[in-house]
Amino acid sequence: MPSTWAVLLAAGKGSRLAKAGIDTPKQFLSYRGAPLFWRSARVLAGLPELEGLVFVLPPDQGDGEDLIRKLEGEAPLGVAWRVTRGGARRQDSVAAGLAEVPPDCGRVLVHDSARPFLTPSLCASLLDALESADAAIPGLPVTDTIKVVEDGLAAETPDRSRLAAVQTPQAFRADVLRRGHETARAEDWDVTDDAMLVERLGGSVAVVPGDPGNIKITNPEDLRLLEDSVAPSPVPVTGFGYDVHKYGSGRPFILAGVHIQGAPEVVAHSDGDCLVHAVIDAILGCLGRGDIGQHFPDTSAEFDNVPSSVLLDQVLEMAREDGTEIVHLDCKVICQTPRIDPHSHLIRKSLARMLGMDETRVNLAATTEEGLGFTGEKRGLKCVAVCTALRPLA
């Protein structure tokens, strides 16, 4: 998999807020005890694929590295990071950030820190779209009628079914984005987002569904979005999950979607992902909603060989509808064969991505039972999971 870095733009002056008497640039407004841009940094750093992050700060910000070092001392990012200064235009700031990305980087996410409500799932969709495109951008349908205005008069009404309101982050093949910025400098292009560079190069730009909650803080009235509503403190809850699969002719051996070559096959109705099944049970335990068999019975043809990630998505949707926030997951895989340790890092990253969680909040361990029981006799495996969540008061 190509390496992935992100460029986080935090170099704007916030002129609209300044006109309203707010001197602090929006990206440095305090949000939950840290500058606003730090929330985007935390979400990006939690992506399993991300190896590093470049902060693009205003030229007059002072020692930006000291600021990032202080913030990271309180909440480590867990990825490499660098700091650079922005330019006069947005594209100049992106170019400055891109110059700090390692030359061998394969993919780059570019994000405006004024959109602090990005989600891991949106980032994952963008990176997945790069499998078949040079760039990927999130777009929302345009609901208002749009007019082309010339000299104060309506000149044209575009077909809004062909229009999309574009957000960030935007994802790019790094070589294409570099070539776009090099051409822009050579030919004096002026663009409003990096996807325009790819379009002018003749490259392909995929559009994935945007997120209505991924709102940009632009005007003074937008600041209310940063105010947490006063509500009763949520209640911490714990759920326990347990699942077993026996070895035999059936499904490939997978854990959190990671296929382990040379391992025994497992007998299962769905795809046989024992680890994800245990996680599902743990989450259902937090919700007080029974177990996996009640929601996805193995007697139903509907769930025959269905990816466990699909089942997990449905359970996560239950948690969202319930207002429950999953804050930590501790998992253990128990088997005599295959050896899990060589794959544990990848399994953990994959599971964190499935959950849309920071990898530091997902733990994975593996053990054997020293030849005892059915796992010790190499007749199967079992997985356990403990989920900690915050659930709203009834």
mmCIF file of N, CA and C in Angstrom, residues 322-390:
data_model
loop_
_atom_site.group_PDB
_atom_site.id
_atom_site.type_symbol
_atom_site.label_atom_id
_atom_site.label_comp_id
_atom_site.label_asym_id
_atom_site.label_seq_id
_atom_site.Cartn_x
_atom_site.Cartn_y
_atom_site.Cartn_z
ATOM 1 N N ASP A 322 -28.421 5.496 19.091
ATOM 2 C CA ASP A 322 -28.609 5.471 20.542
ATOM 3 C C ASP A 322 -27.864 6.608 21.241
ATOM 4 N N GLY A 323 -26.975 7.283 20.499
ATOM 5 C CA GLY A 323 -26.169 8.343 21.098
ATOM 6 C C GLY A 323 -25.008 7.814 21.907
ATOM 7 N N THR A 324 -24.645 6.545 21.680
ATOM 8 C CA THR A 324 -23.551 5.922 22.428
ATOM 9 C C THR A 324 -22.234 6.117 21.694
ATOM 10 N N GLU A 325 -21.220 6.570 22.409
ATOM 11 C CA GLU A 325 -19.887 6.782 21.847
ATOM 12 C C GLU A 325 -18.939 5.686 22.334
ATOM 13 N N ILE A 326 -18.386 4.923 21.403
ATOM 14 C CA ILE A 326 -17.423 3.890 21.754
ATOM 15 C C ILE A 326 -16.075 4.565 21.990
ATOM 16 N N VAL A 327 -15.488 4.368 23.154
ATOM 17 C CA VAL A 327 -14.253 5.080 23.504
ATOM 18 C C VAL A 327 -13.032 4.166 23.581
ATOM 19 N N HIS A 328 -13.236 2.850 23.745
ATOM 20 C CA HIS A 328 -12.080 1.964 23.835
ATOM 21 C C HIS A 328 -12.512 0.534 23.563
ATOM 22 N N LEU A 329 -11.594 -0.229 22.966
ATOM 23 C CA LEU A 329 -11.856 -1.633 22.684
ATOM 24 C C LEU A 329 -10.601 -2.437 22.986
ATOM 25 N N ASP A 330 -10.747 -3.512 23.756
ATOM 26 C CA ASP A 330 -9.632 -4.393 24.090
ATOM 27 C C ASP A 330 -9.986 -5.799 23.606
ATOM 28 N N CYS A 331 -9.152 -6.359 22.724
ATOM 29 C CA CYS A 331 -9.463 -7.645 22.093
ATOM 30 C C CYS A 331 -8.338 -8.644 22.298
ATOM 31 N N LYS A 332 -8.708 -9.921 22.322
ATOM 32 C CA LYS A 332 -7.700 -10.971 22.398
ATOM 33 C C LYS A 332 -8.097 -12.109 21.465
ATOM 34 N N VAL A 333 -7.108 -12.559 20.686
ATOM 35 C CA VAL A 333 -7.276 -13.710 19.808
ATOM 36 C C VAL A 333 -6.573 -14.896 20.467
ATOM 37 N N ILE A 334 -7.270 -16.030 20.571
ATOM 38 C CA ILE A 334 -6.734 -17.201 21.268
ATOM 39 C C ILE A 334 -6.712 -18.373 20.287
ATOM 40 N N CYS A 335 -5.514 -18.816 19.923
ATOM 41 C CA CYS A 335 -5.389 -19.965 19.019
ATOM 42 C C CYS A 335 -3.971 -20.505 19.086
ATOM 43 N N GLN A 336 -3.831 -21.789 18.795
ATOM 44 C CA GLN A 336 -2.511 -22.409 18.764
ATOM 45 C C GLN A 336 -1.833 -22.173 17.414
ATOM 46 N N THR A 337 -2.668 -22.138 16.371
ATOM 47 C CA THR A 337 -2.199 -21.858 15.020
ATOM 48 C C THR A 337 -3.307 -21.116 14.288
ATOM 49 N N PRO A 338 -2.969 -20.163 13.426
ATOM 50 C CA PRO A 338 -1.638 -19.682 13.048
ATOM 51 C C PRO A 338 -1.076 -18.715 14.088
ATOM 52 N N ARG A 339 0.190 -18.291 13.887
ATOM 53 C CA ARG A 339 0.775 -17.261 14.745
ATOM 54 C C ARG A 339 0.182 -15.915 14.362
ATOM 55 N N ILE A 340 -0.353 -15.210 15.343
ATOM 56 C CA ILE A 340 -1.030 -13.944 15.087
ATOM 57 C C ILE A 340 -0.080 -12.755 15.175
ATOM 58 N N ASP A 341 0.950 -12.854 16.022
ATOM 59 C CA ASP A 341 1.824 -11.695 16.277
ATOM 60 C C ASP A 341 2.369 -11.035 15.012
ATOM 61 N N PRO A 342 2.814 -11.781 13.990
ATOM 62 C CA PRO A 342 3.345 -11.110 12.798
ATOM 63 C C PRO A 342 2.311 -10.250 12.070
ATOM 64 N N HIS A 343 1.034 -10.497 12.348
ATOM 65 C CA HIS A 343 -0.031 -9.776 11.641
ATOM 66 C C HIS A 343 -0.785 -8.819 12.555
ATOM 67 N N SER A 344 -0.428 -8.775 13.834
ATOM 68 C CA SER A 344 -1.253 -8.069 14.816
ATOM 69 C C SER A 344 -1.345 -6.572 14.538
ATOM 70 N N HIS A 345 -0.240 -5.957 14.064
ATOM 71 C CA HIS A 345 -0.281 -4.513 13.811
ATOM 72 C C HIS A 345 -1.272 -4.190 12.697
ATOM 73 N N LEU A 346 -1.231 -4.975 11.625
ATOM 74 C CA LEU A 346 -2.145 -4.736 10.513
ATOM 75 C C LEU A 346 -3.590 -5.011 10.913
ATOM 76 N N ILE A 347 -3.813 -6.052 11.699
ATOM 77 C CA ILE A 347 -5.173 -6.373 12.160
ATOM 78 C C ILE A 347 -5.709 -5.242 13.025
ATOM 79 N N ARG A 348 -4.864 -4.741 13.913
ATOM 80 C CA ARG A 348 -5.293 -3.647 14.790
ATOM 81 C C ARG A 348 -5.645 -2.402 13.986
ATOM 82 N N LYS A 349 -4.815 -2.060 13.015
ATOM 83 C CA LYS A 349 -5.092 -0.889 12.178
ATOM 84 C C LYS A 349 -6.396 -1.073 11.405
ATOM 85 N N SER A 350 -6.597 -2.267 10.872
ATOM 86 C CA SER A 350 -7.806 -2.528 10.107
ATOM 87 C C SER A 350 -9.048 -2.436 10.984
ATOM 88 N N LEU A 351 -8.972 -2.979 12.190
ATOM 89 C CA LEU A 351 -10.109 -2.925 13.101
ATOM 90 C C LEU A 351 -10.420 -1.486 13.499
ATOM 91 N N ALA A 352 -9.382 -0.699 13.776
ATOM 92 C CA ALA A 352 -9.597 0.710 14.122
ATOM 93 C C ALA A 352 -10.278 1.450 12.985
ATOM 94 N N ARG A 353 -9.852 1.137 11.763
ATOM 95 C CA ARG A 353 -10.471 1.795 10.612
ATOM 96 C C ARG A 353 -11.935 1.385 10.471
ATOM 97 N N MET A 354 -12.240 0.112 10.657
ATOM 98 C CA MET A 354 -13.633 -0.333 10.592
ATOM 99 C C MET A 354 -14.506 0.420 11.598
ATOM 100 N N LEU A 355 -13.934 0.676 12.762
ATOM 101 C CA LEU A 355 -14.681 1.340 13.830
ATOM 102 C C LEU A 355 -14.674 2.851 13.706
ATOM 103 N N GLY A 356 -13.800 3.394 12.825
ATOM 104 C CA GLY A 356 -13.670 4.845 12.721
ATOM 105 C C GLY A 356 -13.063 5.448 13.966
ATOM 106 N N MET A 357 -12.150 4.704 14.610
ATOM 107 C CA MET A 357 -11.562 5.144 15.865
ATOM 108 C C MET A 357 -10.063 5.354 15.724
ATOM 109 N N ASP A 358 -9.516 6.195 16.592
ATOM 110 C CA ASP A 358 -8.074 6.352 16.704
ATOM 111 C C ASP A 358 -7.478 4.999 17.098
ATOM 112 N N GLU A 359 -6.387 4.615 16.441
ATOM 113 C CA GLU A 359 -5.772 3.317 16.714
ATOM 114 C C GLU A 359 -5.325 3.182 18.164
ATOM 115 N N THR A 360 -5.015 4.317 18.825
ATOM 116 C CA THR A 360 -4.576 4.248 20.222
ATOM 117 C C THR A 360 -5.704 3.803 21.153
ATOM 118 N N ARG A 361 -6.945 3.797 20.661
ATOM 119 C CA ARG A 361 -8.074 3.379 21.488
ATOM 120 C C ARG A 361 -8.539 1.956 21.157
ATOM 121 N N VAL A 362 -7.746 1.266 20.363
ATOM 122 C CA VAL A 362 -8.053 -0.129 20.023
ATOM 123 C C VAL A 362 -6.835 -0.984 20.381
ATOM 124 N N ASN A 363 -7.019 -1.940 21.260
ATOM 125 C CA ASN A 363 -5.914 -2.822 21.644
ATOM 126 C C ASN A 363 -6.169 -4.235 21.120
ATOM 127 N N LEU A 364 -5.093 -4.882 20.722
ATOM 128 C CA LEU A 364 -5.189 -6.259 20.241
ATOM 129 C C LEU A 364 -4.041 -7.066 20.824
ATOM 130 N N ALA A 365 -4.354 -8.225 21.353
ATOM 131 C CA ALA A 365 -3.341 -9.142 21.870
ATOM 132 C C ALA A 365 -3.690 -10.546 21.397
ATOM 133 N N ALA A 366 -2.709 -11.417 21.418
ATOM 134 C CA ALA A 366 -2.920 -12.806 21.002
ATOM 135 C C ALA A 366 -2.206 -13.728 21.978
ATOM 136 N N THR A 367 -2.760 -14.906 22.145
ATOM 137 C CA THR A 367 -2.142 -15.879 23.040
ATOM 138 C C THR A 367 -2.534 -17.286 22.609
ATOM 139 N N THR A 368 -1.871 -18.268 23.184
ATOM 140 C CA THR A 368 -2.247 -19.670 22.999
ATOM 141 C C THR A 368 -2.740 -20.206 24.331
ATOM 142 N N GLU A 369 -3.234 -21.436 24.324
ATOM 143 C CA GLU A 369 -3.615 -22.082 25.581
ATOM 144 C C GLU A 369 -2.705 -23.274 25.876
ATOM 145 N N GLU A 370 -1.461 -23.155 25.350
ATOM 146 C CA GLU A 370 -0.387 -24.101 25.659
ATOM 147 C C GLU A 370 -0.800 -25.555 25.450
ATOM 148 N N GLY A 371 -1.450 -25.773 24.317
ATOM 149 C CA GLY A 371 -1.815 -27.139 23.962
ATOM 150 C C GLY A 371 -3.066 -27.659 24.625
ATOM 151 N N LEU A 372 -3.733 -26.863 25.453
ATOM 152 C CA LEU A 372 -4.924 -27.317 26.175
ATOM 153 C C LEU A 372 -6.188 -26.975 25.400
ATOM 154 N N GLY A 373 -7.212 -27.786 25.559
ATOM 155 C CA GLY A 373 -8.502 -27.492 24.973
ATOM 156 C C GLY A 373 -8.518 -27.583 23.459
ATOM 157 N N PHE A 374 -9.671 -27.177 22.876
ATOM 158 C CA PHE A 374 -9.811 -27.317 21.423
ATOM 159 C C PHE A 374 -8.885 -26.372 20.664
ATOM 160 N N THR A 375 -8.576 -25.211 21.233
ATOM 161 C CA THR A 375 -7.628 -24.324 20.532
ATOM 162 C C THR A 375 -6.229 -24.908 20.594
ATOM 163 N N GLY A 376 -5.873 -25.461 21.758
ATOM 164 C CA GLY A 376 -4.552 -26.070 21.895
ATOM 165 C C GLY A 376 -4.361 -27.263 20.980
ATOM 166 N N GLU A 377 -5.449 -27.961 20.669
ATOM 167 C CA GLU A 377 -5.400 -29.104 19.759
ATOM 168 C C GLU A 377 -5.534 -28.688 18.298
ATOM 169 N N LYS A 378 -5.505 -27.377 18.061
ATOM 170 C CA LYS A 378 -5.546 -26.813 16.713
ATOM 171 C C LYS A 378 -6.838 -27.177 15.966
ATOM 172 N N ARG A 379 -7.941 -27.198 16.745
ATOM 173 C CA ARG A 379 -9.228 -27.497 16.137
ATOM 174 C C ARG A 379 -10.083 -26.250 15.942
ATOM 175 N N GLY A 380 -9.571 -25.091 16.355
ATOM 176 C CA GLY A 380 -10.343 -23.861 16.180
ATOM 177 C C GLY A 380 -9.690 -22.688 16.868
ATOM 178 N N LEU A 381 -10.396 -21.556 16.855
ATOM 179 C CA LEU A 381 -9.916 -20.342 17.531
ATOM 180 C C LEU A 381 -11.076 -19.699 18.255
ATOM 181 N N LYS A 382 -10.736 -18.814 19.182
ATOM 182 C CA LYS A 382 -11.760 -18.010 19.832
ATOM 183 C C LYS A 382 -11.237 -16.600 20.032
ATOM 184 N N CYS A 383 -12.160 -15.671 20.083
ATOM 185 C CA CYS A 383 -11.816 -14.260 20.269
ATOM 186 C C CYS A 383 -12.705 -13.672 21.352
ATOM 187 N N VAL A 384 -12.133 -12.790 22.150
ATOM 188 C CA VAL A 384 -12.905 -12.061 23.148
ATOM 189 C C VAL A 384 -12.658 -10.571 22.951
ATOM 190 N N ALA A 385 -13.641 -9.774 23.329
ATOM 191 C CA ALA A 385 -13.532 -8.318 23.186
ATOM 192 C C ALA A 385 -14.253 -7.647 24.343
ATOM 193 N N VAL A 386 -13.654 -6.606 24.870
ATOM 194 C CA VAL A 386 -14.282 -5.782 25.901
ATOM 195 C C VAL A 386 -14.388 -4.364 25.346
ATOM 196 N N CYS A 387 -15.606 -3.860 25.278
ATOM 197 C CA CYS A 387 -15.869 -2.525 24.721
ATOM 198 C C CYS A 387 -16.273 -1.576 25.843
ATOM 199 N N THR A 388 -15.644 -0.434 25.883
ATOM 200 C CA THR A 388 -16.005 0.623 26.819
ATOM 201 C C THR A 388 -16.648 1.752 26.032
ATOM 202 N N ALA A 389 -17.776 2.240 26.507
ATOM 203 C CA ALA A 389 -18.513 3.266 25.763
ATOM 204 C C ALA A 389 -19.138 4.254 26.732
ATOM 205 N N LEU A 390 -19.547 5.388 26.199
ATOM 206 C CA LEU A 390 -20.301 6.398 26.958
ATOM 207 C C LEU A 390 -21.707 6.456 26.399
#
